[in-house]
PDB file of C-alpha atoms in Angstrom:
ATOM      1  CA  MET A   1      91.596 120.808  82.411  1.00  0.00           C
ATOM      2  CA  LEU A   2      89.837 122.252  85.495  1.00  0.00           C
ATOM      3  CA  GLU A   3      91.062 124.929  87.486  1.00  0.00           C
ATOM      4  CA  VAL A   4      89.562 126.546  90.736  1.00  0.00           C
ATOM      5  CA  ASN A   5      91.130 129.646  91.979  1.00  0.00           C
ATOM      6  CA  GLY A   6      90.255 131.393  95.166  1.00  0.00           C
ATOM      7  CA  LEU A   7      86.646 130.222  95.234  1.00  0.00           C
ATOM      8  CA  ARG A   8      84.430 131.705  98.028  1.00  0.00           C
ATOM      9  CA  LYS A   9      80.841 131.262  98.743  1.00  0.00           C
ATOM     10  CA  LEU A  10      78.813 133.348 101.082  1.00  0.00           C
ATOM     11  CA  TYR A  11      75.068 132.719 101.957  1.00  0.00           C
ATOM     12  CA  GLU A  12      72.986 135.432 103.069  1.00  0.00           C
ATOM     13  CA  GLY A  13      69.608 135.428 104.557  1.00  0.00           C
ATOM     14  CA  SER A  14      67.428 136.527 107.577  1.00  0.00           C
ATOM     15  CA  GLY A  15      69.900 139.279 108.269  1.00  0.00           C
ATOM     16  CA  ARG A  16      72.845 137.116 108.827  1.00  0.00           C
ATOM     17  CA  GLN A  17      75.805 135.586 106.558  1.00  0.00           C
ATOM     18  CA  VAL A  18      77.131 131.982 106.533  1.00  0.00           C
ATOM     19  CA  GLU A  19      80.637 131.690 104.775  1.00  0.00           C
ATOM     20  CA  ALA A  20      80.536 128.184 103.424  1.00  0.00           C
ATOM     21  CA  LEU A  21      83.701 128.337 101.229  1.00  0.00           C
ATOM     22  CA  ARG A  22      86.522 130.832 102.206  1.00  0.00           C
ATOM     23  CA  ASP A  23      89.347 130.190  99.619  1.00  0.00           C
ATOM     24  CA  LEU A  24      89.587 127.114  97.562  1.00  0.00           C
ATOM     25  CA  THR A  25      92.298 126.739  94.918  1.00  0.00           C
ATOM     26  CA  PHE A  26      93.191 123.525  93.003  1.00  0.00           C
ATOM     27  CA  ARG A  27      93.494 122.127  89.697  1.00  0.00           C
ATOM     28  CA  LEU A  28      92.867 118.944  87.775  1.00  0.00           C
ATOM     29  CA  ASP A  29      94.891 117.900  84.824  1.00  0.00           C
ATOM     30  CA  ALA A  30      93.234 116.086  82.017  1.00  0.00           C
ATOM     31  CA  GLY A  31      92.656 112.440  82.775  1.00  0.00           C
ATOM     32  CA  GLU A  32      93.192 112.784  86.614  1.00  0.00           C
ATOM     33  CA  LEU A  33      90.598 111.082  89.211  1.00  0.00           C
ATOM     34  CA  VAL A  34      90.637 113.225  92.291  1.00  0.00           C
ATOM     35  CA  CYS A  35      88.547 112.752  95.538  1.00  0.00           C
ATOM     36  CA  VAL A  36      87.328 115.477  97.811  1.00  0.00           C
ATOM     37  CA  VAL A  37      86.754 114.698 101.494  1.00  0.00           C
ATOM     38  CA  GLY A  38      86.096 116.909 104.432  1.00  0.00           C
ATOM     39  CA  PRO A  39      83.921 117.236 107.635  1.00  0.00           C
ATOM     40  CA  SER A  40      80.234 117.059 107.474  1.00  0.00           C
ATOM     41  CA  GLY A  41      78.958 120.644 106.700  1.00  0.00           C
ATOM     42  CA  CYS A  42      82.227 121.832 105.106  1.00  0.00           C
ATOM     43  CA  GLY A  43      80.543 122.562 101.847  1.00  0.00           C
ATOM     44  CA  LYS A  44      81.646 119.661  99.432  1.00  0.00           C
ATOM     45  CA  THR A  45      78.356 119.669  97.642  1.00  0.00           C
ATOM     46  CA  THR A  46      78.529 123.605  97.347  1.00  0.00           C
ATOM     47  CA  LEU A  47      81.868 123.301  95.914  1.00  0.00           C
ATOM     48  CA  LEU A  48      80.662 120.689  93.323  1.00  0.00           C
ATOM     49  CA  LYS A  49      77.706 122.879  92.330  1.00  0.00           C
ATOM     50  CA  CYS A  50      79.912 125.971  91.917  1.00  0.00           C
ATOM     51  CA  VAL A  51      82.195 123.845  89.676  1.00  0.00           C
ATOM     52  CA  ALA A  52      79.169 122.539  87.630  1.00  0.00           C
ATOM     53  CA  GLY A  53      77.899 126.105  87.146  1.00  0.00           C
ATOM     54  CA  LEU A  54      74.643 125.364  89.046  1.00  0.00           C
ATOM     55  CA  LEU A  55      75.635 127.791  91.950  1.00  0.00           C
ATOM     56  CA  ARG A  56      77.253 131.120  91.369  1.00  0.00           C
ATOM     57  CA  PRO A  57      80.211 131.703  93.787  1.00  0.00           C
ATOM     58  CA  THR A  58      80.670 134.846  95.668  1.00  0.00           C
ATOM     59  CA  GLY A  59      84.200 135.179  94.509  1.00  0.00           C
ATOM     60  CA  GLY A  60      86.924 133.463  92.716  1.00  0.00           C
ATOM     61  CA  THR A  61      86.810 131.570  89.514  1.00  0.00           C
ATOM     62  CA  VAL A  62      86.286 128.178  87.911  1.00  0.00           C
ATOM     63  CA  THR A  63      87.674 127.560  84.601  1.00  0.00           C
ATOM     64  CA  LEU A  64      87.283 124.406  82.262  1.00  0.00           C
ATOM     65  CA  GLY A  65      89.828 124.108  79.532  1.00  0.00           C
ATOM     66  CA  GLY A  66      90.702 127.731  79.946  1.00  0.00           C
ATOM     67  CA  VAL A  67      87.071 128.937  79.700  1.00  0.00           C
ATOM     68  CA  ARG A  68      85.427 130.474  82.742  1.00  0.00           C
ATOM     69  CA  VAL A  69      82.387 128.486  84.020  1.00  0.00           C
ATOM     70  CA  THR A  70      79.556 130.990  84.583  1.00  0.00           C
ATOM     71  CA  GLY A  71      76.895 128.544  84.175  1.00  0.00           C
ATOM     72  CA  PRO A  72      75.949 124.879  83.088  1.00  0.00           C
ATOM     73  CA  ARG A  73      77.926 124.303  80.056  1.00  0.00           C
ATOM     74  CA  PRO A  74      78.846 121.433  77.574  1.00  0.00           C
ATOM     75  CA  GLY A  75      81.674 119.304  78.648  1.00  0.00           C
ATOM     76  CA  LEU A  76      80.467 118.686  82.138  1.00  0.00           C
ATOM     77  CA  ALA A  77      78.256 116.002  83.519  1.00  0.00           C
ATOM     78  CA  VAL A  78      77.166 115.315  87.147  1.00  0.00           C
ATOM     79  CA  VAL A  79      76.076 112.329  88.932  1.00  0.00           C
ATOM     80  CA  PHE A  80      74.257 113.089  91.882  1.00  0.00           C
ATOM     81  CA  GLN A  81      73.834 111.060  95.286  1.00  0.00           C
ATOM     82  CA  GLU A  82      70.026 110.764  95.116  1.00  0.00           C
ATOM     83  CA  TYR A  83      69.638 108.691  92.025  1.00  0.00           C
ATOM     84  CA  GLY A  84      65.945 108.190  92.812  1.00  0.00           C
ATOM     85  CA  ARG A  85      65.333 111.973  92.379  1.00  0.00           C
ATOM     86  CA  SER A  86      67.679 112.372  89.203  1.00  0.00           C
ATOM     87  CA  LEU A  87      65.905 109.649  87.187  1.00  0.00           C
ATOM     88  CA  PHE A  88      62.446 110.235  85.623  1.00  0.00           C
ATOM     89  CA  PRO A  89      60.272 107.425  86.846  1.00  0.00           C
ATOM     90  CA  TRP A  90      57.811 107.730  83.864  1.00  0.00           C
ATOM     91  CA  MET A  91      60.693 107.355  81.436  1.00  0.00           C
ATOM     92  CA  ARG A  92      62.348 103.907  80.566  1.00  0.00           C
ATOM     93  CA  VAL A  93      66.132 103.479  81.233  1.00  0.00           C
ATOM     94  CA  ALA A  94      67.029 104.070  77.814  1.00  0.00           C
ATOM     95  CA  GLU A  95      65.038 107.186  77.511  1.00  0.00           C
ATOM     96  CA  ASN A  96      66.625 108.580  80.909  1.00  0.00           C
ATOM     97  CA  VAL A  97      70.112 107.907  79.322  1.00  0.00           C
ATOM     98  CA  GLU A  98      69.309 109.466  76.197  1.00  0.00           C
ATOM     99  CA  LEU A  99      67.827 112.614  77.533  1.00  0.00           C
ATOM    100  CA  PRO A 100      70.867 115.041  77.586  1.00  0.00           C
ATOM    101  CA  LEU A 101      71.708 113.754  74.097  1.00  0.00           C
ATOM    102  CA  ARG A 102      68.419 115.117  72.778  1.00  0.00           C
ATOM    103  CA  GLN A 103      69.732 118.753  73.455  1.00  0.00           C
ATOM    104  CA  ARG A 104      72.159 117.957  70.697  1.00  0.00           C
ATOM    105  CA  LYS A 105      69.739 118.837  67.910  1.00  0.00           C
ATOM    106  CA  SER A 106      72.328 117.894  65.174  1.00  0.00           C
ATOM    107  CA  MET A 107      72.998 114.425  66.578  1.00  0.00           C
ATOM    108  CA  PRO A 108      71.114 111.786  64.312  1.00  0.00           C
ATOM    109  CA  ARG A 109      68.710 109.513  66.171  1.00  0.00           C
ATOM    110  CA  ALA A 110      70.651 106.346  65.268  1.00  0.00           C
ATOM    111  CA  THR A 111      73.637 107.900  66.945  1.00  0.00           C
ATOM    112  CA  ARG A 112      71.882 108.708  70.083  1.00  0.00           C
ATOM    113  CA  HIS A 113      70.586 105.192  70.320  1.00  0.00           C
ATOM    114  CA  ALA A 114      74.208 103.722  69.645  1.00  0.00           C
ATOM    115  CA  ARG A 115      75.561 106.062  72.381  1.00  0.00           C
ATOM    116  CA  VAL A 116      72.772 104.931  74.924  1.00  0.00           C
ATOM    117  CA  ALA A 117      73.448 101.211  74.133  1.00  0.00           C
ATOM    118  CA  GLU A 118      77.221 101.564  74.472  1.00  0.00           C
ATOM    119  CA  ALA A 119      76.762 103.579  77.821  1.00  0.00           C
ATOM    120  CA  LEU A 120      74.536 100.825  79.245  1.00  0.00           C
ATOM    121  CA  ALA A 121      76.820  98.023  78.210  1.00  0.00           C
ATOM    122  CA  ALA A 122      79.719  99.895  79.700  1.00  0.00           C
ATOM    123  CA  VAL A 123      78.028  99.814  83.296  1.00  0.00           C
ATOM    124  CA  GLY A 124      76.638  96.134  82.764  1.00  0.00           C
ATOM    125  CA  LEU A 125      73.098  97.030  82.009  1.00  0.00           C
ATOM    126  CA  GLU A 126      72.752  95.596  78.444  1.00  0.00           C
ATOM    127  CA  GLY A 127      69.225  93.963  79.064  1.00  0.00           C
ATOM    128  CA  VAL A 128      67.339  96.670  81.069  1.00  0.00           C
ATOM    129  CA  HIS A 129      66.985  99.558  78.383  1.00  0.00           C
ATOM    130  CA  ARG A 130      63.147  99.103  78.417  1.00  0.00           C
ATOM    131  CA  ALA A 131      62.761  98.807  82.298  1.00  0.00           C
ATOM    132  CA  TYR A 132      61.433 101.775  84.373  1.00  0.00           C
ATOM    133  CA  PRO A 133      63.880 102.901  87.072  1.00  0.00           C
ATOM    134  CA  TRP A 134      61.456 102.029  89.849  1.00  0.00           C
ATOM    135  CA  GLU A 135      61.762  98.356  88.688  1.00  0.00           C
ATOM    136  CA  LEU A 136      65.521  98.369  89.372  1.00  0.00           C
ATOM    137  CA  SER A 137      67.525  98.028  92.456  1.00  0.00           C
ATOM    138  CA  GLY A 138      69.263 101.074  94.151  1.00  0.00           C
ATOM    139  CA  GLY A 139      72.600 100.016  92.724  1.00  0.00           C
ATOM    140  CA  MET A 140      71.220  99.430  89.202  1.00  0.00           C
ATOM    141  CA  GLN A 141      69.534 102.850  89.238  1.00  0.00           C
ATOM    142  CA  GLN A 142      72.831 104.495  90.075  1.00  0.00           C
ATOM    143  CA  ARG A 143      74.316 102.509  87.255  1.00  0.00           C
ATOM    144  CA  VAL A 144      71.698 104.241  84.967  1.00  0.00           C
ATOM    145  CA  ALA A 145      72.645 107.618  86.231  1.00  0.00           C
ATOM    146  CA  ILE A 146      76.244 106.814  85.690  1.00  0.00           C
ATOM    147  CA  ALA A 147      75.451 105.551  82.078  1.00  0.00           C
ATOM    148  CA  ARG A 148      73.572 108.864  81.301  1.00  0.00           C
ATOM    149  CA  ALA A 149      76.671 110.798  82.366  1.00  0.00           C
ATOM    150  CA  LEU A 150      78.910 108.536  80.062  1.00  0.00           C
ATOM    151  CA  ALA A 151      76.707 108.678  77.149  1.00  0.00           C
ATOM    152  CA  TYR A 152      77.061 112.455  77.174  1.00  0.00           C
ATOM    153  CA  GLU A 153      80.811 111.921  76.905  1.00  0.00           C
ATOM    154  CA  PRO A 154      81.924 114.901  79.164  1.00  0.00           C
ATOM    155  CA  ASP A 155      85.311 116.284  79.447  1.00  0.00           C
ATOM    156  CA  VAL A 156      84.875 116.376  83.230  1.00  0.00           C
ATOM    157  CA  LEU A 157      82.590 114.001  85.405  1.00  0.00           C
ATOM    158  CA  LEU A 158      81.507 115.541  88.691  1.00  0.00           C
ATOM    159  CA  MET A 159      80.216 112.856  91.265  1.00  0.00           C
ATOM    160  CA  ASP A 160      78.526 113.996  94.460  1.00  0.00           C
ATOM    161  CA  GLU A 161      78.670 111.133  97.003  1.00  0.00           C
ATOM    162  CA  PRO A 162      76.992 108.802  94.421  1.00  0.00           C
ATOM    163  CA  PHE A 163      77.195 105.541  96.515  1.00  0.00           C
ATOM    164  CA  ALA A 164      76.180 106.899  99.852  1.00  0.00           C
ATOM    165  CA  ALA A 165      72.621 105.380  99.611  1.00  0.00           C
ATOM    166  CA  VAL A 166      73.471 101.681  98.526  1.00  0.00           C
ATOM    167  CA  ASP A 167      74.625  98.851 100.513  1.00  0.00           C
ATOM    168  CA  ALA A 168      78.390  97.856 101.189  1.00  0.00           C
ATOM    169  CA  GLN A 169      78.688  95.283  98.664  1.00  0.00           C
ATOM    170  CA  THR A 170      76.997  97.490  95.837  1.00  0.00           C
ATOM    171  CA  ARG A 171      78.941 100.274  96.914  1.00  0.00           C
ATOM    172  CA  ALA A 172      82.386  98.227  96.319  1.00  0.00           C
ATOM    173  CA  ASP A 173      81.075  97.116  93.053  1.00  0.00           C
ATOM    174  CA  LEU A 174      80.316 100.646  91.777  1.00  0.00           C
ATOM    175  CA  GLU A 175      83.760 101.905  93.044  1.00  0.00           C
ATOM    176  CA  ASP A 176      85.424  99.327  90.914  1.00  0.00           C
ATOM    177  CA  LEU A 177      82.933 100.300  87.993  1.00  0.00           C
ATOM    178  CA  VAL A 178      83.849 103.919  88.144  1.00  0.00           C
ATOM    179  CA  ARG A 179      87.666 103.361  88.395  1.00  0.00           C
ATOM    180  CA  GLY A 180      87.563 100.850  85.661  1.00  0.00           C
ATOM    181  CA  LEU A 181      85.655 103.333  83.208  1.00  0.00           C
ATOM    182  CA  TRP A 182      88.005 105.983  84.338  1.00  0.00           C
ATOM    183  CA  ARG A 183      91.069 103.796  83.289  1.00  0.00           C
ATOM    184  CA  GLU A 184      89.285 102.783  80.117  1.00  0.00           C
ATOM    185  CA  ARG A 185      88.118 106.127  78.904  1.00  0.00           C
ATOM    186  CA  GLY A 186      90.626 108.441  80.263  1.00  0.00           C
ATOM    187  CA  MET A 187      87.935 110.786  81.823  1.00  0.00           C
ATOM    188  CA  THR A 188      88.703 113.673  84.104  1.00  0.00           C
ATOM    189  CA  VAL A 189      86.900 112.903  87.453  1.00  0.00           C
ATOM    190  CA  LEU A 190      86.171 115.041  90.586  1.00  0.00           C
ATOM    191  CA  PHE A 191      84.543 112.788  93.025  1.00  0.00           C
ATOM    192  CA  VAL A 192      83.124 114.117  96.359  1.00  0.00           C
ATOM    193  CA  THR A 193      82.720 111.640  99.140  1.00  0.00           C
ATOM    194  CA  HIS A 194      82.424 111.659 102.950  1.00  0.00           C
ATOM    195  CA  ASP A 195      84.038 108.060 103.224  1.00  0.00           C
ATOM    196  CA  ILE A 196      87.719 108.222 103.689  1.00  0.00           C
ATOM    197  CA  ASP A 197      88.444 104.744 102.551  1.00  0.00           C
ATOM    198  CA  GLU A 198      86.584 105.320  99.318  1.00  0.00           C
ATOM    199  CA  ALA A 199      88.479 108.448  98.530  1.00  0.00           C
ATOM    200  CA  VAL A 200      91.808 106.708  99.141  1.00  0.00           C
ATOM    201  CA  TYR A 201      90.769 103.642  97.123  1.00  0.00           C
ATOM    202  CA  LEU A 202      89.593 105.576  94.075  1.00  0.00           C
ATOM    203  CA  GLY A 203      91.712 108.534  93.854  1.00  0.00           C
ATOM    204  CA  GLU A 204      95.052 109.487  92.514  1.00  0.00           C
ATOM    205  CA  ARG A 205      94.961 112.326  94.817  1.00  0.00           C
ATOM    206  CA  VAL A 206      92.700 113.346  97.829  1.00  0.00           C
ATOM    207  CA  LEU A 207      91.862 116.987  98.530  1.00  0.00           C
ATOM    208  CA  VAL A 208      91.226 117.334 102.191  1.00  0.00           C
ATOM    209  CA  LEU A 209      88.910 120.271 103.115  1.00  0.00           C
ATOM    210  CA  SER A 210      88.731 121.902 106.748  1.00  0.00           C
ATOM    211  CA  ALA A 211      85.668 122.569 108.511  1.00  0.00           C
ATOM    212  CA  SER A 212      83.534 125.530 107.381  1.00  0.00           C
ATOM    213  CA  PRO A 213      84.730 128.253 106.298  1.00  0.00           C
ATOM    214  CA  THR A 214      86.424 125.969 104.083  1.00  0.00           C
ATOM    215  CA  VAL A 215      90.020 125.860 102.836  1.00  0.00           C
ATOM    216  CA  VAL A 216      92.060 123.077 101.215  1.00  0.00           C
ATOM    217  CA  LEU A 217      94.057 121.462 104.259  1.00  0.00           C
ATOM    218  CA  GLU A 218      96.286 119.363 101.990  1.00  0.00           C
ATOM    219  CA  ASP A 219      96.601 117.666  98.591  1.00  0.00           C
ATOM    220  CA  VAL A 220      97.446 114.251  99.429  1.00  0.00           C
ATOM    221  CA  PRO A 221      99.010 112.024  96.598  1.00  0.00           C
ATOM    222  CA  VAL A 222      97.756 108.594  96.596  1.00  0.00           C
ATOM    223  CA  GLN A 223     100.894 106.408  95.749  1.00  0.00           C
ATOM    224  CA  LEU A 224      99.246 103.124  95.192  1.00  0.00           C
ATOM    225  CA  PRO A 225      99.289 100.855  92.056  1.00  0.00           C
ATOM    226  CA  ALA A 226      97.299 101.771  89.253  1.00  0.00           C
ATOM    227  CA  LYS A 227      95.529  98.500  89.217  1.00  0.00           C
ATOM    228  CA  ARG A 228      93.573  98.124  92.521  1.00  0.00           C
ATOM    229  CA  ASP A 229      91.026  95.664  94.012  1.00  0.00           C
ATOM    230  CA  GLN A 230      88.934  95.727  97.214  1.00  0.00           C
ATOM    231  CA  LEU A 231      90.879  92.893  98.909  1.00  0.00           C
ATOM    232  CA  THR A 232      94.570  93.465  97.944  1.00  0.00           C
ATOM    233  CA  THR A 233      94.674  97.190  97.900  1.00  0.00           C
ATOM    234  CA  ARG A 234      92.758  97.679 101.273  1.00  0.00           C
ATOM    235  CA  ALA A 235      95.153  95.269 102.831  1.00  0.00           C
ATOM    236  CA  ASP A 236      98.264  97.192 101.623  1.00  0.00           C
ATOM    237  CA  ALA A 237     100.239  98.970 104.351  1.00  0.00           C
ATOM    238  CA  ARG A 238     100.345 101.980 102.181  1.00  0.00           C
ATOM    239  CA  PHE A 239      96.537 102.259 102.063  1.00  0.00           C
ATOM    240  CA  THR A 240      96.407 102.039 105.800  1.00  0.00           C
ATOM    241  CA  ALA A 241      98.948 104.893 106.248  1.00  0.00           C
ATOM    242  CA  LEU A 242      97.195 106.983 103.595  1.00  0.00           C
ATOM    243  CA  ARG A 243      93.739 106.724 105.273  1.00  0.00           C
ATOM    244  CA  SER A 244      95.254 107.403 108.583  1.00  0.00           C
ATOM    245  CA  ARG A 245      96.863 110.623 107.265  1.00  0.00           C
ATOM    246  CA  VAL A 246      93.562 111.788 105.850  1.00  0.00           C
ATOM    247  CA  LEU A 247      91.644 111.026 108.957  1.00  0.00           C
ATOM    248  CA  GLU A 248      94.340 112.825 110.977  1.00  0.00           C
ATOM    249  CA  LEU A 249      94.038 115.929 108.796  1.00  0.00           C
ATOM    250  CA  ILE A 250      90.247 116.003 108.894  1.00  0.00           C
ATOM    251  CA  ARG A 251      90.418 115.814 112.810  1.00  0.00           C
ATOM    252  CA  GLU A 252      93.033 118.576 113.028  1.00  0.00           C
ATOM    253  CA  GLY A 253      90.866 120.597 110.485  1.00  0.00           C
ATOM    254  CA  GLY A 254      87.839 120.620 112.754  1.00  0.00           C
ATOM    255  CA  GLY A 255      86.125 117.339 111.886  1.00  0.00           C
ATOM    256  CA  ALA A 256      86.211 113.700 113.093  1.00  0.00           C
ATOM    257  CA  GLY A 257      85.552 110.330 111.542  1.00  0.00           C
ATOM    258  CA  THR A 258      83.232 107.886 113.219  1.00  0.00           C
ATOM    259  CA  GLY A 259      85.926 105.366 113.693  1.00  0.00           C
ATOM    260  CA  ASP A 260      83.313 102.772 114.350  1.00  0.00           C
ATOM    261  CA  GLY A 261      84.225 100.349 111.639  1.00  0.00           C
ATOM    262  CA  PRO A 262      86.639  99.496 108.809  1.00  0.00           C
ATOM    263  CA  ARG A 263      85.625 102.358 106.624  1.00  0.00           C
ATOM    264  CA  ASP A 264      85.952 105.894 108.556  1.00  0.00           C
ATOM    265  CA  GLN A 265      83.255 108.267 107.410  1.00  0.00           C
ATOM    266  CA  VAL A 266      83.069 112.077 107.964  1.00  0.00           C
ATOM    267  CA  GLY A 267      79.322 112.629 108.751  1.00  0.00           C
ATOM    268  CA  ASP A 268      76.467 110.584 107.545  1.00  0.00           C
ATOM    269  CA  SER A 269      74.322 113.075 105.453  1.00  0.00           C
ATOM    270  CA  PRO A 270      74.456 115.381 102.544  1.00  0.00           C
ATOM    271  CA  ASP A 271      76.711 118.514 103.554  1.00  0.00           C
ATOM    272  CA  ASP A 272      75.427 121.074 101.347  1.00  0.00           C
ATOM    273  CA  LEU A 273      75.010 124.287 103.337  1.00  0.00           C
ATOM    274  CA  LYS A 274      71.711 125.852 102.737  1.00  0.00           C
ATOM    275  CA  SER A 275      70.941 129.454 102.949  1.00  0.00           C
ATOM    276  CA  PRO A 276      69.822 130.496 106.516  1.00  0.00           C
ATOM    277  CA  ARG A 277      66.170 130.490 107.094  1.00  0.00           C
TER     278      ARG A 277
END
């Protein structure tokens, strides 16, 4: 479904260069949920933007369904970390969710509205379609952003640290929501996170990236039951072994988790490398 081959990104400015991505190669088969982790500043968001066609790579290719991605294209949807900036505050919830569907001129209005209602119901927001985003909690706003992506019915869903700005309980609920929707709808999902526990809990595989300039250190298969829950899965000895392996790889590759709690995190801020000033 999605192939990344020899992806490289070089930022240039003020007479110097920064090599963000050196050589990234991996693939996602249809229906896979794959998580990406790595040290802060390794270019996870840069990678996602290149995959989405929002940023032109310096070298290498991204192909979706055998067709090269050269810009934003149908079949791809992105859920960003900063839900407050991705939702339009002057538009009601239903209007925000419907927005990308309006680009499909041939889709009847009744069909668009049905898609919106279905997507909101899927994320547990049946009764808030007339509310404005600023009237909702942070977790509910991120559910709206997820509903917008679902309504679009993408072939591949890209998620860029979408739960980093919500509290721990909301985060756990949203993790279960995404995994449940993935199992129900058979979507192909590439999920970027700086939270190692989240990557192991959600993913069928975890791509571990090195420090910048970035390569794939290891593609770690997550051999856990398909049906997971926050208490049982995280208490599983296999879960503990997997998170330890991923953390070890990151530390060996040039980054370190905080190690200050039950969830090791690699950095605490968006890692998208900017062009030098």
